Coordinates of C-alpha atoms and ligand atoms in Angstrom, one line a residue:
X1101 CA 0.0 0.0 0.0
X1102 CA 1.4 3.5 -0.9
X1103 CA 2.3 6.1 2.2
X1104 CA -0.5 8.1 2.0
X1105 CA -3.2 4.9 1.9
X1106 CA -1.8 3.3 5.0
X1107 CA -1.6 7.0 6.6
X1108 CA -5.0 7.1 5.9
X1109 CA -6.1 3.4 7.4
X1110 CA -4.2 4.5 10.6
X1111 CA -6.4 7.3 11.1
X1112 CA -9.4 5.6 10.4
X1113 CA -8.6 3.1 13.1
X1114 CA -7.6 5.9 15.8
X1115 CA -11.6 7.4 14.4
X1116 CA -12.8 4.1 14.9
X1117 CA -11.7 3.7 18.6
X1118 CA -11.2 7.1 19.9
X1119 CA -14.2 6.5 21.9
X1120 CA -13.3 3.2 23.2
X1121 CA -9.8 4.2 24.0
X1122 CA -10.6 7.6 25.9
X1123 CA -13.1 5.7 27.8
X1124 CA -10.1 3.5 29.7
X1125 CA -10.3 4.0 33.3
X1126 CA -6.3 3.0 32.8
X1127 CA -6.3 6.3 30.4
X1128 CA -2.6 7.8 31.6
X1129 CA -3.4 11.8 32.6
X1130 CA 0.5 13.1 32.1
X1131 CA 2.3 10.3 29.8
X1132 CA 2.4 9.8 26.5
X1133 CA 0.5 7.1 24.8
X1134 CA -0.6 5.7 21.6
X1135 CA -4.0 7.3 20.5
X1136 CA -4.8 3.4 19.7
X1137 CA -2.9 0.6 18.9
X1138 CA 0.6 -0.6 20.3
X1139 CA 3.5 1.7 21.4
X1140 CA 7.1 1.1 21.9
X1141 CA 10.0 2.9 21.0
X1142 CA 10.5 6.1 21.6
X1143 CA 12.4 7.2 18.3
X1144 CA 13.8 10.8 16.9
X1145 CA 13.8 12.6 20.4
X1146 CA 14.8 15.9 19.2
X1147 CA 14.5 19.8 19.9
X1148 CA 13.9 21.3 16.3
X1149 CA 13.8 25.4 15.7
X1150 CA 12.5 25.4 19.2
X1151 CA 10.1 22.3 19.5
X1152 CA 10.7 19.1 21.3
X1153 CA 9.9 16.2 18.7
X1154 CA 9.2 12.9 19.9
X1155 CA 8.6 10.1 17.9
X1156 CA 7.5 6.6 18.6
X1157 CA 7.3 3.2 17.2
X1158 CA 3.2 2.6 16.7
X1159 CA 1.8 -0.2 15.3
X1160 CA -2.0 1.6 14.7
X1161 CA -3.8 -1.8 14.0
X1162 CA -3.2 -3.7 16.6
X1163 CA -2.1 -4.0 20.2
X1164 CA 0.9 -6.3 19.4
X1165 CA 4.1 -5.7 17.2
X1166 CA 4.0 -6.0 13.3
X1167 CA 4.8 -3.4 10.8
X1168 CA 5.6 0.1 12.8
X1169 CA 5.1 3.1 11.6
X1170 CA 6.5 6.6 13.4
X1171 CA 4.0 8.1 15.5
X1172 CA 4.9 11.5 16.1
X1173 CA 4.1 14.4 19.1
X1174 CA 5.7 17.6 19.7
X1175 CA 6.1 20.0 22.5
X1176 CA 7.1 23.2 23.6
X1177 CA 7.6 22.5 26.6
X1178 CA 7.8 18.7 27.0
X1179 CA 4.9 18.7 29.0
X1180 CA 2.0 19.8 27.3
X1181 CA 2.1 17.6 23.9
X1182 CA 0.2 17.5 20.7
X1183 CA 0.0 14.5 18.1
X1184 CA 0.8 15.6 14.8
X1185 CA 0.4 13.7 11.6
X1186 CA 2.1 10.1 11.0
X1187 CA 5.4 10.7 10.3
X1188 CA 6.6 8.0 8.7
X1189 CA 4.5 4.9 7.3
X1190 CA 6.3 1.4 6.4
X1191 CA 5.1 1.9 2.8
X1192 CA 8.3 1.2 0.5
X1193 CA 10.3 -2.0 -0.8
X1194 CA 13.2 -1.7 1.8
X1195 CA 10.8 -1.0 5.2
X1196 CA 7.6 -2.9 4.3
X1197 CA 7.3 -4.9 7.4
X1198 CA 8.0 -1.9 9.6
X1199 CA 9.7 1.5 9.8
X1200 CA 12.2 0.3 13.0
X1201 CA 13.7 2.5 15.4
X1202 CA 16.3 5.0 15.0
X1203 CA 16.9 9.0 15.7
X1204 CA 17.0 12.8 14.2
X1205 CA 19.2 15.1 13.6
X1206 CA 19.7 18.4 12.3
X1207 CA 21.6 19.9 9.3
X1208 CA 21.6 22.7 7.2
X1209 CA 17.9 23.9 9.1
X1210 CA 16.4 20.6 8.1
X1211 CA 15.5 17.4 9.9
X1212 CA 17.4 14.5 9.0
X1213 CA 15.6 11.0 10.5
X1214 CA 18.0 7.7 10.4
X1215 CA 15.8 4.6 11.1
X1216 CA 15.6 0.7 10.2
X1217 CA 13.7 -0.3 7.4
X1218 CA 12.9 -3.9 8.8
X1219 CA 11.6 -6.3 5.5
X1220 CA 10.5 -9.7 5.5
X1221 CA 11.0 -11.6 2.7
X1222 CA 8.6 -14.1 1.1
X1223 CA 10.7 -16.9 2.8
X1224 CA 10.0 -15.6 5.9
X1225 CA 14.3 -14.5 6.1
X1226 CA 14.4 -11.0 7.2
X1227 CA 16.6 -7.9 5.7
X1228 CA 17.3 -5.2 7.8
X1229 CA 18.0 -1.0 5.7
X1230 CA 19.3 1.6 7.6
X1231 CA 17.9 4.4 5.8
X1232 CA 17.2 8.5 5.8
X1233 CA 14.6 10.6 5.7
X1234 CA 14.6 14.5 5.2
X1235 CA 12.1 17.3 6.3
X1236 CA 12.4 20.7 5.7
X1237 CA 9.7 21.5 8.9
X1238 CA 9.6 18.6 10.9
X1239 CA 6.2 17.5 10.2
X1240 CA 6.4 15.7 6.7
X1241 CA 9.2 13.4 5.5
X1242 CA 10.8 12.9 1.8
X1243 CA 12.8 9.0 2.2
X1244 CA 15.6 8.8 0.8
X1245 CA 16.3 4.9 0.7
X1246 CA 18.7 3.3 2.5
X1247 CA 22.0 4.7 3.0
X1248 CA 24.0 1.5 5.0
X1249 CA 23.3 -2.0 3.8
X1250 CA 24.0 -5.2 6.2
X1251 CA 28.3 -5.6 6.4
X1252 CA 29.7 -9.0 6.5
X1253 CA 30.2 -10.5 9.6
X1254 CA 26.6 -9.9 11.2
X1255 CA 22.9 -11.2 11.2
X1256 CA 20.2 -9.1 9.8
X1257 CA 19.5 -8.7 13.5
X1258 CA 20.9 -5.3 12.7
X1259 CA 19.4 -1.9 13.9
X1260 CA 18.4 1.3 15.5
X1261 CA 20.8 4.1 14.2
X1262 CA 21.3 6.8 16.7
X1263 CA 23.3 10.2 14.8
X1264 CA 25.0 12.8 16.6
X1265 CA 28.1 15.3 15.6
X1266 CA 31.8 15.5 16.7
X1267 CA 33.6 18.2 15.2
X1268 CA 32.8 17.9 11.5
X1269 CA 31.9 14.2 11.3
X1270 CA 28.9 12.4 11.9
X1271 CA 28.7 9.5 14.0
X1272 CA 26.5 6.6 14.2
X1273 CA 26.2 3.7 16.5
X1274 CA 23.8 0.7 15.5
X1275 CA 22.2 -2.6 17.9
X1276 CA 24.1 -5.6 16.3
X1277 CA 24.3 -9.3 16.3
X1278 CA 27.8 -11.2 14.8
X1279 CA 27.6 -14.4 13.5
X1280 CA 28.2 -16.0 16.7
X1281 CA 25.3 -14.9 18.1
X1282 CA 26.5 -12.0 20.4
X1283 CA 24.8 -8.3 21.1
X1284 CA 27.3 -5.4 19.6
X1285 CA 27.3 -2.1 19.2
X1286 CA 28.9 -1.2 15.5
X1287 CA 29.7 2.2 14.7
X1288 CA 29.7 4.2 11.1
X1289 CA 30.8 7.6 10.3
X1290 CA 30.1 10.3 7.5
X1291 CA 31.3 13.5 6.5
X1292 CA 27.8 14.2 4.3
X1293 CA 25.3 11.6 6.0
X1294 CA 24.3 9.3 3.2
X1295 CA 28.1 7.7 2.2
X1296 CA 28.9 5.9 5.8
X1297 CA 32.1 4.0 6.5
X1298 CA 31.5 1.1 9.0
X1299 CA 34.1 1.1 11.6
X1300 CA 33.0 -2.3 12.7
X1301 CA 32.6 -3.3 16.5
X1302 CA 33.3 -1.4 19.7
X1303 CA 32.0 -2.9 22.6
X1304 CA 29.4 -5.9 23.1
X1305 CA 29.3 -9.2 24.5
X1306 CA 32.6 -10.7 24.6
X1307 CA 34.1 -8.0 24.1
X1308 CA 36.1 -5.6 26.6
X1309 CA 36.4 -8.0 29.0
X1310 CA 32.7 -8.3 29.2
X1311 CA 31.9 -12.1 28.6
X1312 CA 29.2 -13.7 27.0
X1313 CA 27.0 -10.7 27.5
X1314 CA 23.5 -11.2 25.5
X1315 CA 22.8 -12.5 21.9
X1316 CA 21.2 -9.4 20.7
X1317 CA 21.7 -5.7 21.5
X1318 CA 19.0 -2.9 20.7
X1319 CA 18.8 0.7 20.9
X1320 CA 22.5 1.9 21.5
X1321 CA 22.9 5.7 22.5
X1322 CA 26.7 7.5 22.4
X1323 CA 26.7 10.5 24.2
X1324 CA 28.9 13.0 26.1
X1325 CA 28.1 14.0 29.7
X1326 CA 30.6 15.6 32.1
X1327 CA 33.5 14.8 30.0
X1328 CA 32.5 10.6 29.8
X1329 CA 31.4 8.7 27.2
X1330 CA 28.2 7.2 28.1
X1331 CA 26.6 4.5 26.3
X1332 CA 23.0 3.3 26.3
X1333 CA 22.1 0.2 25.4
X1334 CA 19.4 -2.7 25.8
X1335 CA 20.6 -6.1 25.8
X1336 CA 18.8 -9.1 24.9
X1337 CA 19.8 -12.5 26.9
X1338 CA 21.1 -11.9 30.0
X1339 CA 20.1 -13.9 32.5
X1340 CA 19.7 -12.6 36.3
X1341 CA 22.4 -12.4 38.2
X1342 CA 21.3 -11.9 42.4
X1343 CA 19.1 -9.1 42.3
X1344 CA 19.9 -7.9 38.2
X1345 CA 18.3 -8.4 35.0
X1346 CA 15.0 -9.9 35.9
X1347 CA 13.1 -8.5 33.4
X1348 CA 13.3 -10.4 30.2
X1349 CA 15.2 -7.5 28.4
X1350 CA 17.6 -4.8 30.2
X1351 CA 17.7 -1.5 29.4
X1352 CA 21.5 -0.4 31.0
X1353 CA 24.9 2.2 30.3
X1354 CA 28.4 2.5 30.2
X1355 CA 30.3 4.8 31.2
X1356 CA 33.9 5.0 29.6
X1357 CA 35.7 7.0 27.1
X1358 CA 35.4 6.9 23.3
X1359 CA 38.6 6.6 21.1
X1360 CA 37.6 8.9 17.6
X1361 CA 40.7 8.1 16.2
X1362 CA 41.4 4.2 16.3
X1363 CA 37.9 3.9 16.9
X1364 CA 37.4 2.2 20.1
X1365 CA 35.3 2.5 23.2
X1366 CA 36.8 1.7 26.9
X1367 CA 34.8 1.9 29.7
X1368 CA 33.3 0.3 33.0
X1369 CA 30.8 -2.2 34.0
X1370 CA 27.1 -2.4 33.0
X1371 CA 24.6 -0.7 35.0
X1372 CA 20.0 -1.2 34.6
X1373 CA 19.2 2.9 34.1
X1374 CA 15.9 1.5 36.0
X1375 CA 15.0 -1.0 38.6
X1376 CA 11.6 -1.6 37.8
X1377 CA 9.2 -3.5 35.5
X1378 CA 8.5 -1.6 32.7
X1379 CA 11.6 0.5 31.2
X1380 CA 13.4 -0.2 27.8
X1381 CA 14.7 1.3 25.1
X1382 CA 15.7 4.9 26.4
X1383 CA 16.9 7.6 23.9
X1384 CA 18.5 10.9 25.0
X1385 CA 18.5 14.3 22.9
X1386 CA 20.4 17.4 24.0
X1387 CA 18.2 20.9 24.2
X1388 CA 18.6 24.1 23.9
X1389 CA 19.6 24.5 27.4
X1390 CA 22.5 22.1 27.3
X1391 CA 20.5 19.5 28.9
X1392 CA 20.5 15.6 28.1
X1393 CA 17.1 14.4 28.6
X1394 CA 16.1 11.3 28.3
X1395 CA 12.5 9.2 27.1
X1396 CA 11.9 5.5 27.8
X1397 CA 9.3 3.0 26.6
X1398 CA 7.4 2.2 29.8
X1399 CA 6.9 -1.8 28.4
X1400 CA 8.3 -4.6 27.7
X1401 CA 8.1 -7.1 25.1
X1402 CA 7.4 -10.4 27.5
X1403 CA 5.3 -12.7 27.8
X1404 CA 2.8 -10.5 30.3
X1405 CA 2.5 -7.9 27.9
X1406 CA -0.9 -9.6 26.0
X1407 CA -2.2 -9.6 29.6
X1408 CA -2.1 -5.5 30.0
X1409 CA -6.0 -5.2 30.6
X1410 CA -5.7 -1.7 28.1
X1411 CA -6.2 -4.2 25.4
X1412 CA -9.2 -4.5 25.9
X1413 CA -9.9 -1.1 24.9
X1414 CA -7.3 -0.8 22.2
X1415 CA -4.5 0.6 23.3
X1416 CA -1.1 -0.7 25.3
X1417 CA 1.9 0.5 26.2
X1418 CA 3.7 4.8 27.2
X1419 CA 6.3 6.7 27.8
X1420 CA 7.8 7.6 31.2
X1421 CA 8.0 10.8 32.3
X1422 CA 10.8 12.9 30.3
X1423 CA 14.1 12.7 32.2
X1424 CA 17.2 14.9 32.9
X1425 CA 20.4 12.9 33.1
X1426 CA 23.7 14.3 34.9
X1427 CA 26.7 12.4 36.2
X1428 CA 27.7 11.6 39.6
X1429 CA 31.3 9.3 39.7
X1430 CA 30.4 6.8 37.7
X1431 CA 26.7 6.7 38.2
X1432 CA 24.1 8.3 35.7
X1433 CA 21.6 10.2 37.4
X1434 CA 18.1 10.9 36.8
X1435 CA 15.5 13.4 37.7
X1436 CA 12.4 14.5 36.3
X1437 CA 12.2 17.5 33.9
X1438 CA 11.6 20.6 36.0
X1439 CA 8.4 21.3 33.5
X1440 CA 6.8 19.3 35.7
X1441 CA 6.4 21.8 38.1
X1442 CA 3.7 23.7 37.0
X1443 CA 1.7 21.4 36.5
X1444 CA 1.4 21.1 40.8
X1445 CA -1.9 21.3 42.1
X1446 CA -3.8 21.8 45.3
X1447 CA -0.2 21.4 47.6
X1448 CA -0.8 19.2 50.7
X1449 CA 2.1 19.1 53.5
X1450 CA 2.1 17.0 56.9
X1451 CA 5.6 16.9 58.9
X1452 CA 6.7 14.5 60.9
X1453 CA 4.3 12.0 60.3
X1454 CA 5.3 9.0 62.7
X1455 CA 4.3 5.6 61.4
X1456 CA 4.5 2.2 63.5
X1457 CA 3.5 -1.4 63.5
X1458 CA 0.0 0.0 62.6
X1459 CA -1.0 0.5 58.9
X1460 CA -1.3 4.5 58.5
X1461 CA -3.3 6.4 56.4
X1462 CA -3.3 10.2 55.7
X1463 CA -6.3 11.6 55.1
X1464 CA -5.0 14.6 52.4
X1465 CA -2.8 11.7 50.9
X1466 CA -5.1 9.9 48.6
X1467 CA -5.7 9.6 44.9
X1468 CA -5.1 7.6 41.6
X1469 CA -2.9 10.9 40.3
X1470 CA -0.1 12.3 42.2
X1471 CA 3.1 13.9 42.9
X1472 CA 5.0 13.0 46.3
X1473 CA 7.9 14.3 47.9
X1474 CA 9.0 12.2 50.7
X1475 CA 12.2 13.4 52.8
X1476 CA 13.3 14.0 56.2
X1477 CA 13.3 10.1 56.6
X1478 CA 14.6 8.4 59.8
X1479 CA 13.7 4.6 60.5
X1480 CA 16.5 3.4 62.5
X1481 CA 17.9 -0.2 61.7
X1482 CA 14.3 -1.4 60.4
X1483 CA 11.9 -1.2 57.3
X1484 CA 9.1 0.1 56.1
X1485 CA 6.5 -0.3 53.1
X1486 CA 4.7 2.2 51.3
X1487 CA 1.7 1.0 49.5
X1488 CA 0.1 2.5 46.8
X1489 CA -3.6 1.7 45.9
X1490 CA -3.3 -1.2 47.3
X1491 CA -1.4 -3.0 44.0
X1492 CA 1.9 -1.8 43.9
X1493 CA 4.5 -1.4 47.2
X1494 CA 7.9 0.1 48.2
X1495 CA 9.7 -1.7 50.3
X1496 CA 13.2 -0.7 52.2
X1497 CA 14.6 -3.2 54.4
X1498 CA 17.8 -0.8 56.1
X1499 CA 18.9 -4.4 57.7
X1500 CA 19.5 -5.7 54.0
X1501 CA 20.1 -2.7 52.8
X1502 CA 18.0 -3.2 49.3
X1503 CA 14.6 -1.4 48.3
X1504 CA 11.9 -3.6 46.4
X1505 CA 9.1 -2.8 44.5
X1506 CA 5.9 -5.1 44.2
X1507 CA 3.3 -5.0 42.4
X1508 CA 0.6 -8.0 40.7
X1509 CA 1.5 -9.4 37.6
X1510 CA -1.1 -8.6 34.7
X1511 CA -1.3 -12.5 33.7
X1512 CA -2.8 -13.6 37.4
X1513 CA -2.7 -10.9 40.3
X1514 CA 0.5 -13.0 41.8
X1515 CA 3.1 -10.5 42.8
X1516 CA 6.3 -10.3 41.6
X1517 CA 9.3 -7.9 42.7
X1518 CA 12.2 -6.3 41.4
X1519 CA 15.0 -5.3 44.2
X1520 CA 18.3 -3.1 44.4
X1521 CA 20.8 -2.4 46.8
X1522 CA 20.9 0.6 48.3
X1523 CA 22.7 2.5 51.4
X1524 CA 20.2 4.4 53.0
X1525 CA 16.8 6.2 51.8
X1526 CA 16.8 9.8 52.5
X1527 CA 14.1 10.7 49.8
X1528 CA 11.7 9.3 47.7
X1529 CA 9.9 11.3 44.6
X1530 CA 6.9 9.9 43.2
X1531 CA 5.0 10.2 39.9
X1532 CA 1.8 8.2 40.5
X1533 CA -0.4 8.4 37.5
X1534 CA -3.8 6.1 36.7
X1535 CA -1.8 2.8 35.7
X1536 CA 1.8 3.6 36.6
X1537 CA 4.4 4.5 39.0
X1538 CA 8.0 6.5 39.0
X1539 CA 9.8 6.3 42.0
X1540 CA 13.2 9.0 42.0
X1541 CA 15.1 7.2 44.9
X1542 CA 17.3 10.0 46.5
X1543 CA 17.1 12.6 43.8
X1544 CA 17.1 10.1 40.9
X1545 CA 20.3 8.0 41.9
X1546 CA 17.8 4.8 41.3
X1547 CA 14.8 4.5 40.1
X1548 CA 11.5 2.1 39.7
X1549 CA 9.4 2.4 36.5
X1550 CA 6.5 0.0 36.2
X1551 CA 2.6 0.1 34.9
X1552 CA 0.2 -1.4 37.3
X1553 CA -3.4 -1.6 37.4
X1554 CA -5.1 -1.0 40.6
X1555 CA -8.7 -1.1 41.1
X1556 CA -10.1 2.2 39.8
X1557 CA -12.1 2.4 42.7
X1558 CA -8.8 2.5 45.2
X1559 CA -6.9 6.0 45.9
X1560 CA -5.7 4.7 49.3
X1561 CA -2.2 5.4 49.7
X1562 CA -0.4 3.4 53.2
X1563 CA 2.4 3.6 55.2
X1564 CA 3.6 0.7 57.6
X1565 CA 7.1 0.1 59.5
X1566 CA 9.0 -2.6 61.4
X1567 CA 9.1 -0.5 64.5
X1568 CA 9.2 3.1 63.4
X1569 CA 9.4 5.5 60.3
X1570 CA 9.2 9.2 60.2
X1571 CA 8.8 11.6 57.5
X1572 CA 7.7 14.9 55.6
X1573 CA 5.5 14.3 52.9
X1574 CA 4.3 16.9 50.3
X1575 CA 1.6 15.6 48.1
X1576 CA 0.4 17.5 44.6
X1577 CA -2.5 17.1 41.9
X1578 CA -1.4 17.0 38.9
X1579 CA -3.3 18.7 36.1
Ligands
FRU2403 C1 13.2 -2.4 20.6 C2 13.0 -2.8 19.2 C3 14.0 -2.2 18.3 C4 13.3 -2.2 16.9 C5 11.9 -1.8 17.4 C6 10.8 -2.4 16.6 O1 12.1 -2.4 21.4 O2 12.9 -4.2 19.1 O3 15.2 -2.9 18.2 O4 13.9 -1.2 16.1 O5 11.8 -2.2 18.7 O6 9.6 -1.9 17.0

């Protein structure tokens, strides 16, 4: 089907269930979603002649994976956002069975996009395009075809191209699988961004002194913060290790330094960006204001995900909240956007709340939409839970020193957990919305991300300890 008929069957199917859809009790109030359909990715995080551009892998016609298109919104101030017109539809011979992920750029005052055509063949053997796309106003695309074909040496597992700068040159990194098997990153560069020179591997598994270190790796993203080389990645195959990599893909960084001249990247151990359910495939952008910020798909591709009860109402699947990243040692930190802020409502305060054996409610602290600030924190040597609408919970054992979260699973209301060490809670920052929950351990030096689906009738929000907690708690609507 050509670009425009496809555009035009996607639109007719976000017609067709804008009803249904709006009508979800599970409906996020301040995350991105698909306006029907299945959302993953996001893709092309850019600020453009002022505007924050986000796009996002959508499959329109149905609420699992197939053939993606590039949903696209835009902002001015990454908090209020509009849906604009498709931007790209998987309607040509080298991205027929999806427009895959990949990034945007800017040169000469126009928007470049670099993405993966994904094709399956007849056979059923699939062929992987990195190819370009060229706007002159952000909103509609001219494709240009591909501009890298699939090098010897790797499996048309073979995608995701994320651009940047250095000097004159572009860059770009891509997720890659050898013949063996093993994730990679590769990485390409170009002096006029359609004739590339591959530079072949710089990091993956086996390599680096990493060991066998996943079959597959998606989504990488080379950046420069504080000086370092950080690399963002999402690994395929790991298996858990203690309390790591329980979900059944990671979404993790490097930090190390990046060699322009042999090329070759050196850095330090892996590390999960998030410890909770739902967080994969993170792409940063730099703004106008120097700042690296940072989207996530809040899903996973597991075997829960045709459980997420949105189905039934034709949707799945969001963003987290945008992200600012910064650097402390070797750690990447993240915090919420400060365009947050203003959307505070209706500000609710209690200090030194004192919490025991008993299970505590406050009665301002209630709600299915929030913003929390919990600090001032003392507990002694013992724990304390934190239990929000009665299907998700916080846990901080000070004993163990590890926080959990739990929540039910979507397949049959069992719960499951996700922990992480950590030395000492001083604050906790909460973004509660209808079906999901962010959780900025002190000032973003861990975080949980995860969906969860309480009943719509709960807005209780409990506090319980070992022996005894105290805190201050600030509490906002957010509109
Ligand atoms: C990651 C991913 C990418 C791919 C896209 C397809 O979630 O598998 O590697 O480009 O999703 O939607």
């Amino acid at each position: 089907m050509n670009q425009q008929d496809l555009i035009e069957k996607a639109n007719q199917e976000v017609e067709r269930n804008r009803e249904k859809v709006e009508s979800d009790p599970y409906r996020l109030k301040f995350h991105l979603m698909p306006p029907v359909g299945l959302l993953n990715d996001p893709n092309g995080f850019i600020q453009y002649k002022g505007v924050y551009h986000l796009f996002y892998q959508w499959n329109p016609f149905e609420t699992a994976h197939g053939s993606k298109f590039w949903g696209h919104y835009t902002s001015k101030d990454l908090v209020n956002w509009e849906h604009e017109p498709i931007a790209l539809a998987p309607s040509e011979w080298f991205e027929k069975n999806g427009c895959y992920s990949g990034s945007a750029i800017e040169h000469d005052g126009k928007m470049v996009l670099f993405y993966t055509g994904n094709v399956k063949s007849e056979e059923g053997e699939r062929e992987t395009y990195q190819c370009m796309a060229v706007s002159s106003d952000g909103f509609t695309f001219e494709k240009m075809g591909p501009v890298i074909h699939l090098p010897e040496g790797y499996t048309a597992h073979f995608r995701d191209p994320k651009v940047w700068k250095r000097e004159d040159t572009w860059y770009m990194v891509l997720g890659a699988q050898d013949l063996n098997e093993q994730g990679k990153v590769v990485l390409y560069s170009s002096q006029n961004l359609t004739d590339w020179e591959f530079h072949g591997d710089i990091t993956g598994s086996d390599l680096n002194g990493l060991g066998p270190f996943g079959y597959m790796w998606e989504c990488p993203d080379l950046f420069e913060l504080d000086g370092k080389d950080i690399l963002l990645v999402s690994p395929q195959g790991l298996e858990p290790e203690g309390d790591l990599y329980h979900n059944l893909f990671q979404a993790g960084y490097f930090v190390g330094e990046l060699d322009y001249e042999k090329p070759s990247y050196q850095h330090g151990a892996f590390a999960e960006l998030d410890r909770g359910f739902d967080f994969y495939a993170p792409q940063t952008t730099i703004d106008e204001k120097g700042r690296r910020l940072l989207f996530a798909w809040m899903g996973m591709t597991d075997d829960y995900e045709k459980y997420q009860p949105t189905i039934e109402n034709g949707w799945i699947h969001a963003m987290t909240l945008p992200r600012v990243l910064s650097i402390k040692g070797e750690k990447v930190i993240q915090q919420p956007v400060e365009e947050l802020k203003p959307l505070r409502k209706n500000e609710v305060a209690y200090e030194n709340v004192q919490v025991n054996t008993e299970i505590v409610t406050l009665d301002k602290i209630h709600g299915k939409t929030m913003e929390m600030l919990i600090d001032g924190m003392s507990y002694h040597s013992d724990s304390f839970e934190i239990t929000f609408r009665g299907a998700a919970s916080f846990f901080y054992s000070a004993k163990d020193n590890k926080m959990s979260l739990h929540r039910k699973n979507f397949k049959d209301g069992r719960v499951e957990s996700r922990h992480c060490q950590i030395y000492g809670i001083k604050k906790l920052h909460v973004f509660l919305d209808t079906s999901s929950i962010e959780i900025f351990v002190n000032d973003g030096e861990e975080v949980f991300t995860a969906r969860f689906y309480p009943s719509t009738k709960n807005e209780s929000i409990s506090f319980k300890a070992e022996r005894n907690l105290q805190f201050n708690i600030k509490k906002w609507d957010l509109a």
